[in-house]
Tab-separated table of C-alpha atoms in Angstrom:
chain	number	residue	atom	x	y	z
A	1468	MET	CA	161.291	327.159	116.964
A	1469	LYS	CA	164.242	327.993	118.384
A	1470	GLY	CA	166.641	325.088	120.055
A	1471	VAL	CA	164.138	322.129	119.218
A	1472	GLU	CA	167.118	320.885	116.540
A	1473	ALA	CA	169.453	320.732	119.575
A	1474	ILE	CA	167.271	319.052	121.643
A	1475	LEU	CA	166.049	316.821	119.248
A	1476	THR	CA	169.399	315.695	118.437
A	1477	ALA	CA	170.164	315.270	122.104
A	1478	PHE	CA	167.349	313.007	122.524
A	1479	GLU	CA	167.992	310.988	118.850
A	1480	GLN	CA	171.711	310.356	119.907
A	1481	ALA	CA	170.383	308.789	123.567
A	1482	LEU	CA	167.049	306.898	122.438
A	1483	ASP	CA	166.686	303.204	123.086
A	1484	PRO	CA	163.246	302.777	122.238
A	1485	GLN	CA	162.841	299.321	124.576
A	1486	HIS	CA	164.152	301.546	127.550
A	1487	LEU	CA	162.967	305.382	126.751
A	1488	GLU	CA	162.599	305.989	131.101
A	1489	GLN	CA	166.238	305.997	130.949
A	1490	SER	CA	167.352	309.098	128.241
A	1491	PRO	CA	168.252	312.198	129.416
A	1492	VAL	CA	165.804	313.575	127.405
A	1493	LYS	CA	162.300	312.854	129.570
A	1494	ALA	CA	159.985	312.251	126.665
A	1495	GLU	CA	156.981	309.997	126.511
A	1496	LEU	CA	155.513	307.322	123.689
A	1497	VAL	CA	152.315	308.635	122.997
A	1498	GLY	CA	151.794	306.520	119.585
A	1499	TYR	CA	153.557	303.967	117.316
A	1500	GLY	CA	152.613	303.373	113.230
A	1501	GLU	CA	154.413	300.333	110.928
A	1502	ILE	CA	157.333	303.212	110.045
A	1503	SER	CA	156.867	305.450	112.696
A	1504	ALA	CA	156.728	306.500	116.323
A	1505	ILE	CA	155.531	309.599	117.963
A	1506	PHE	CA	156.891	311.257	121.125
A	1507	ALA	CA	155.730	314.454	123.124
A	1508	ILE	CA	159.696	315.420	124.626
A	1509	ASP	CA	158.971	317.079	128.257
A	1510	ALA	CA	161.541	320.017	127.348
A	1511	ILE	CA	159.256	320.831	123.964
A	1512	ASP	CA	155.868	321.780	125.225
A	1513	GLY	CA	152.501	321.545	123.296
A	1514	TRP	CA	154.130	319.703	120.232
A	1515	VAL	CA	154.457	315.733	119.830
A	1516	PHE	CA	156.883	314.755	116.508
A	1517	LYS	CA	156.755	311.544	114.441
A	1518	ARG	CA	159.844	310.076	114.191
A	1519	MET	CA	160.687	308.702	110.437
A	1520	PRO	CA	164.391	306.824	110.603
A	1521	LEU	CA	163.953	305.843	106.938
A	1522	PHE	CA	166.490	308.017	105.286
A	1523	THR	CA	169.980	307.150	104.026
A	1524	SER	CA	170.867	310.360	103.124
A	1525	ARG	CA	170.358	313.801	103.568
A	1526	GLU	CA	169.032	314.438	100.267
A	1527	GLN	CA	166.446	311.464	100.676
A	1528	ALA	CA	165.119	313.284	103.741
A	1529	GLU	CA	165.294	316.144	102.141
A	1530	ALA	CA	163.210	315.023	99.221
A	1531	TYR	CA	160.625	313.594	101.473
A	1532	LEU	CA	160.179	316.674	103.471
A	1533	ALA	CA	159.826	319.150	100.193
A	1534	ASN	CA	156.693	316.268	99.650
A	1535	TYR	CA	155.222	316.656	103.224
A	1536	TYR	CA	155.507	320.737	102.763
A	1537	GLU	CA	153.897	320.488	99.332
A	1538	TYR	CA	151.369	317.915	100.297
A	1539	CYS	CA	150.364	320.196	103.701
A	1540	GLU	CA	150.087	323.419	101.613
A	1541	LEU	CA	147.506	321.700	98.780
A	1542	LEU	CA	145.431	320.077	101.544
A	1543	THR	CA	144.839	323.716	102.624
A	1544	GLU	CA	144.491	324.928	99.501
A	1545	ALA	CA	141.878	322.746	99.523
A	1546	GLY	CA	140.005	323.894	102.597
A	1547	LEU	CA	141.587	322.282	105.644
A	1548	ASN	CA	142.818	323.134	108.602
A	1549	LEU	CA	146.180	322.155	109.867
A	1550	PRO	CA	148.127	322.520	112.979
A	1551	GLY	CA	151.248	324.176	113.186
A	1552	HIS	CA	153.832	322.253	111.965
A	1553	ASP	CA	157.860	322.057	111.852
A	1554	CYS	CA	160.278	319.336	110.969
A	1555	PHE	CA	163.802	318.402	111.067
A	1556	ILE	CA	166.314	316.322	109.663
A	1557	ILE	CA	168.633	314.705	112.759
A	1558	PRO	CA	171.844	312.769	111.460
A	1559	ASN	CA	172.128	309.632	113.621
A	1560	GLY	CA	175.249	307.222	112.098
A	1561	ARG	CA	174.304	306.242	108.554
A	1562	LEU	CA	170.929	307.315	108.706
A	1563	PHE	CA	169.185	310.760	109.096
A	1564	VAL	CA	165.913	310.459	110.876
A	1565	LEU	CA	163.079	312.753	110.116
A	1566	TYR	CA	161.386	314.380	112.622
A	1567	ILE	CA	157.615	315.768	111.908
A	1568	GLY	CA	156.209	318.127	114.960
A	1569	GLN	CA	153.018	319.470	115.226
A	1570	GLU	CA	151.077	321.586	117.769
A	1571	ARG	CA	149.757	318.819	120.233
A	1572	PHE	CA	145.975	318.902	120.614
A	1573	ALA	CA	144.339	317.668	123.784
A	1574	ALA	CA	143.201	313.969	124.242
A	1575	GLU	CA	139.204	315.220	124.579
A	1576	ALA	CA	139.594	316.861	121.109
A	1577	LEU	CA	139.993	313.856	118.862
A	1578	CYS	CA	136.976	313.348	117.217
A	1579	HIS	CA	137.272	309.354	117.877
A	1580	ARG	CA	136.970	310.208	121.655
A	1581	ARG	CA	134.595	313.575	121.200
A	1582	ILE	CA	131.947	311.031	119.966
A	1583	HIS	CA	132.250	309.157	123.825
A	1584	ALA	CA	131.537	312.502	125.325
A	1585	GLN	CA	129.474	314.414	122.921
A	1586	GLY	CA	125.415	314.417	122.220
A	1587	THR	CA	123.830	313.045	118.962
A	1588	GLU	CA	123.339	316.674	117.838
A	1589	GLU	CA	127.105	317.987	117.989
A	1590	THR	CA	128.471	314.722	116.906
A	1591	LEU	CA	126.663	314.737	113.487
A	1592	GLU	CA	127.653	318.513	113.186
A	1593	MET	CA	131.350	317.221	113.849
A	1594	LEU	CA	130.615	314.798	111.005
A	1595	ASP	CA	129.314	317.174	108.464
A	1596	ARG	CA	132.201	319.489	108.968
A	1597	ILE	CA	134.055	316.074	108.239
A	1598	ILE	CA	131.959	315.459	105.224
A	1599	GLN	CA	132.475	319.202	104.086
A	1600	ALA	CA	136.318	319.068	104.057
A	1601	LEU	CA	136.197	315.337	101.985
A	1602	ASN	CA	134.265	317.414	99.197
A	1603	GLY	CA	136.534	320.345	99.409
A	1604	ILE	CA	139.392	317.245	98.824
A	1605	GLN	CA	137.145	316.242	95.742
A	1606	ALA	CA	136.657	319.851	94.513
A	1607	PHE	CA	140.071	320.350	94.433
A	1608	ASN	CA	141.299	316.965	92.232
A	1609	ARG	CA	138.468	318.075	90.092
A	1610	ARG	CA	140.265	321.919	89.412
A	1611	ARG	CA	143.441	320.375	89.811
A	1612	MET	CA	144.064	316.766	88.143
A	1613	PRO	CA	145.983	316.004	86.364
A	1614	GLU	CA	148.818	318.294	87.602
A	1615	ARG	CA	147.784	317.416	91.339
A	1616	GLU	CA	145.483	315.071	92.653
A	1617	ILE	CA	145.570	314.645	96.897
A	1618	ALA	CA	144.099	311.709	98.607
A	1619	ILE	CA	143.457	311.891	102.779
A	1620	ASP	CA	143.135	309.640	105.287
A	1621	GLY	CA	139.589	310.677	106.751
A	1622	GLN	CA	139.198	308.476	109.818
A	1623	LEU	CA	137.833	310.115	112.999
A	1624	SER	CA	140.800	309.369	115.004
A	1625	ASN	CA	143.098	311.856	112.368
A	1626	TRP	CA	140.446	314.901	113.046
A	1627	ALA	CA	140.469	317.625	116.051
A	1628	TRP	CA	137.432	319.142	116.941
A	1629	GLN	CA	138.254	321.947	119.054
A	1630	GLU	CA	136.116	324.821	121.229
A	1631	SER	CA	136.940	328.204	119.145
A	1632	GLU	CA	135.375	331.419	120.145
A	1633	GLY	CA	132.287	330.018	120.927
A	1634	ALA	CA	132.311	328.072	117.861
A	1635	HIS	CA	134.037	324.508	116.791
A	1636	ARG	CA	137.206	324.360	114.249
A	1637	LEU	CA	137.424	321.149	112.471
A	1638	ALA	CA	141.704	320.325	111.698
A	1639	TYR	CA	143.234	317.191	110.576
A	1640	PHE	CA	146.456	316.373	111.584
A	1641	ASP	CA	147.284	312.848	109.467
A	1642	THR	CA	150.236	314.759	107.079
A	1643	SER	CA	153.222	312.848	107.504
A	1644	THR	CA	152.585	310.533	104.710
A	1645	PRO	CA	152.752	312.803	101.730
A	1646	LEU	CA	149.530	311.422	99.792
A	1647	PHE	CA	149.587	313.495	96.219
A	1648	LYS	CA	150.125	312.476	92.308
A	1649	ARG	CA	151.662	314.408	90.441
A	1650	SER	CA	150.649	314.008	86.541
A	1651	GLY	CA	149.113	310.825	87.921
A	1652	VAL	CA	152.729	309.787	89.383
A	1653	GLU	CA	152.709	309.005	93.410
A	1654	ALA	CA	154.595	311.705	94.880
A	1655	MET	CA	155.805	309.517	97.743
A	1656	ASP	CA	158.335	306.605	96.812
A	1657	PRO	CA	156.552	303.323	98.389
A	1658	GLU	CA	159.704	301.833	98.540
A	1659	LEU	CA	160.223	303.792	101.876
A	1660	VAL	CA	157.514	301.847	103.614
A	1661	LEU	CA	158.546	298.605	102.622
A	1662	LYS	CA	161.855	299.349	104.293
A	1663	SER	CA	160.129	298.318	107.469
A	1664	ALA	CA	159.232	294.820	106.186
A	1665	PRO	CA	161.279	291.881	106.952
A	1666	GLY	CA	162.928	291.182	103.586
A	1667	PRO	CA	161.410	287.836	102.780
A	1668	LEU	CA	157.569	289.980	102.951
A	1669	ARG	CA	158.404	292.786	100.453
A	1670	ALA	CA	157.775	291.244	97.565
A	1671	ALA	CA	154.193	290.114	98.466
A	1672	ILE	CA	153.609	293.542	100.620
A	1673	ARG	CA	154.585	295.837	97.058
A	1674	MET	CA	152.109	293.736	94.771
A	1675	PHE	CA	149.683	294.964	97.142
A	1676	PHE	CA	150.435	298.089	99.030
A	1677	LEU	CA	149.845	300.555	96.745
A	1678	ASP	CA	146.265	299.740	95.842
A	1679	ASP	CA	144.990	298.410	99.042
A	1680	VAL	CA	147.311	301.291	101.589
A	1681	MET	CA	147.500	304.096	98.929
A	1682	ASN	CA	145.405	303.887	96.397
A	1683	ARG	CA	142.577	303.854	98.549
A	1684	TYR	CA	142.548	307.027	100.124
A	1685	TYR	CA	141.855	308.442	96.649
A	1686	ARG	CA	138.194	307.219	96.307
A	1687	PRO	CA	136.062	308.765	97.924
A	1688	ARG	CA	133.502	306.370	98.924
A	1689	GLU	CA	136.476	304.137	100.625
A	1690	VAL	CA	137.295	306.960	103.017
A	1691	TYR	CA	134.061	307.195	103.699
A	1692	ILE	CA	133.936	303.411	104.362
A	1693	ASP	CA	136.605	303.826	106.824
A	1694	LEU	CA	134.935	306.497	108.701
A	1695	VAL	CA	131.826	304.899	109.369
A	1696	ALA	CA	134.113	301.703	110.313
A	1697	ASN	CA	135.503	303.725	113.474
A	1698	LEU	CA	132.690	303.501	114.703
A	1699	TYR	CA	132.717	299.805	115.088
A	1700	LYS	CA	136.026	300.227	117.007
A	1701	GLU	CA	134.784	302.903	118.837
A	1702	GLN	CA	131.745	300.671	119.266
A	1703	CYS	CA	128.831	302.931	119.178
A	1704	PRO	CA	127.065	300.836	116.226
A	1705	GLY	CA	124.232	303.434	117.275
A	1706	LEU	CA	125.370	306.686	115.322
A	1707	ILE	CA	125.870	304.138	112.071
A	1708	PRO	CA	122.277	304.865	110.442
A	1709	ALA	CA	123.042	308.469	110.684
A	1710	PHE	CA	126.276	308.504	109.607
A	1711	LEU	CA	125.334	306.360	106.383
A	1712	GLU	CA	122.487	308.826	105.749
A	1713	ARG	CA	124.216	311.678	106.213
A	1714	ILE	CA	127.465	310.212	103.850
A	1715	ASN	CA	125.471	308.659	101.403
A	1716	ARG	CA	123.873	311.859	100.104
A	1717	HIS	CA	126.956	312.808	98.886
A	1718	LEU	CA	128.013	309.112	96.823
A	1719	PRO	CA	126.798	308.332	93.518
A	1720	GLU	CA	123.624	306.514	94.369
A	1721	ASN	CA	125.218	303.446	92.996
A	1722	GLU	CA	128.010	304.125	95.485
A	1723	ALA	CA	125.982	303.939	98.256
A	1724	ILE	CA	127.198	302.310	101.523
A	1725	THR	CA	124.534	300.164	102.784
């Protein structure tokens, strides 16, 4: 991506999150989370960039980036389709800001929006493909543990469902947090995430963070629960029985979601 690093450097140097409209590098805030914001930059058409201002050294940013690239490789090995991606480390004073770029999906392709625009038959086909992808994660882990174990946040809002040559293509794009373990040890340093929390709260968050936020993504039943919970959020409770019927085929009887 020729010239992108220079554009991101100019964007970072001029960035005032409270007055984004005043930036000489025109951009739109398209999403945000606890530790990052996602921008679409006018001069880089067809891409979005997740900005992660977490790193106090280039080495720290490079270590995170190495984990990110390995996570993408592992997800691909497990059979998932990912968008094109590229990453850049941009210095900013004492910080090193990581920009994770991805090819941008049309808003109407995102799965949590597709359920409002398509019929039940196509929605259930889409669900079956998501379940197939999640089964691929479990099969990968059975083959590769304990050397490698990957996790995934399987919510509807993390998938895209695209028309492609008369068929549909499912893609997963929530890859910026490298959720995987090497020999049973989490690859990502959770302290990076805790940096964004107020100091007095960090001890309490640290106590619960690994189990409540990270480890749940290694447990298939909880991944499926999050997937079904999206239907409440999207005000589509009528789809829940059909979702549960399909999901429970892939869970042990004593772990069925009811």
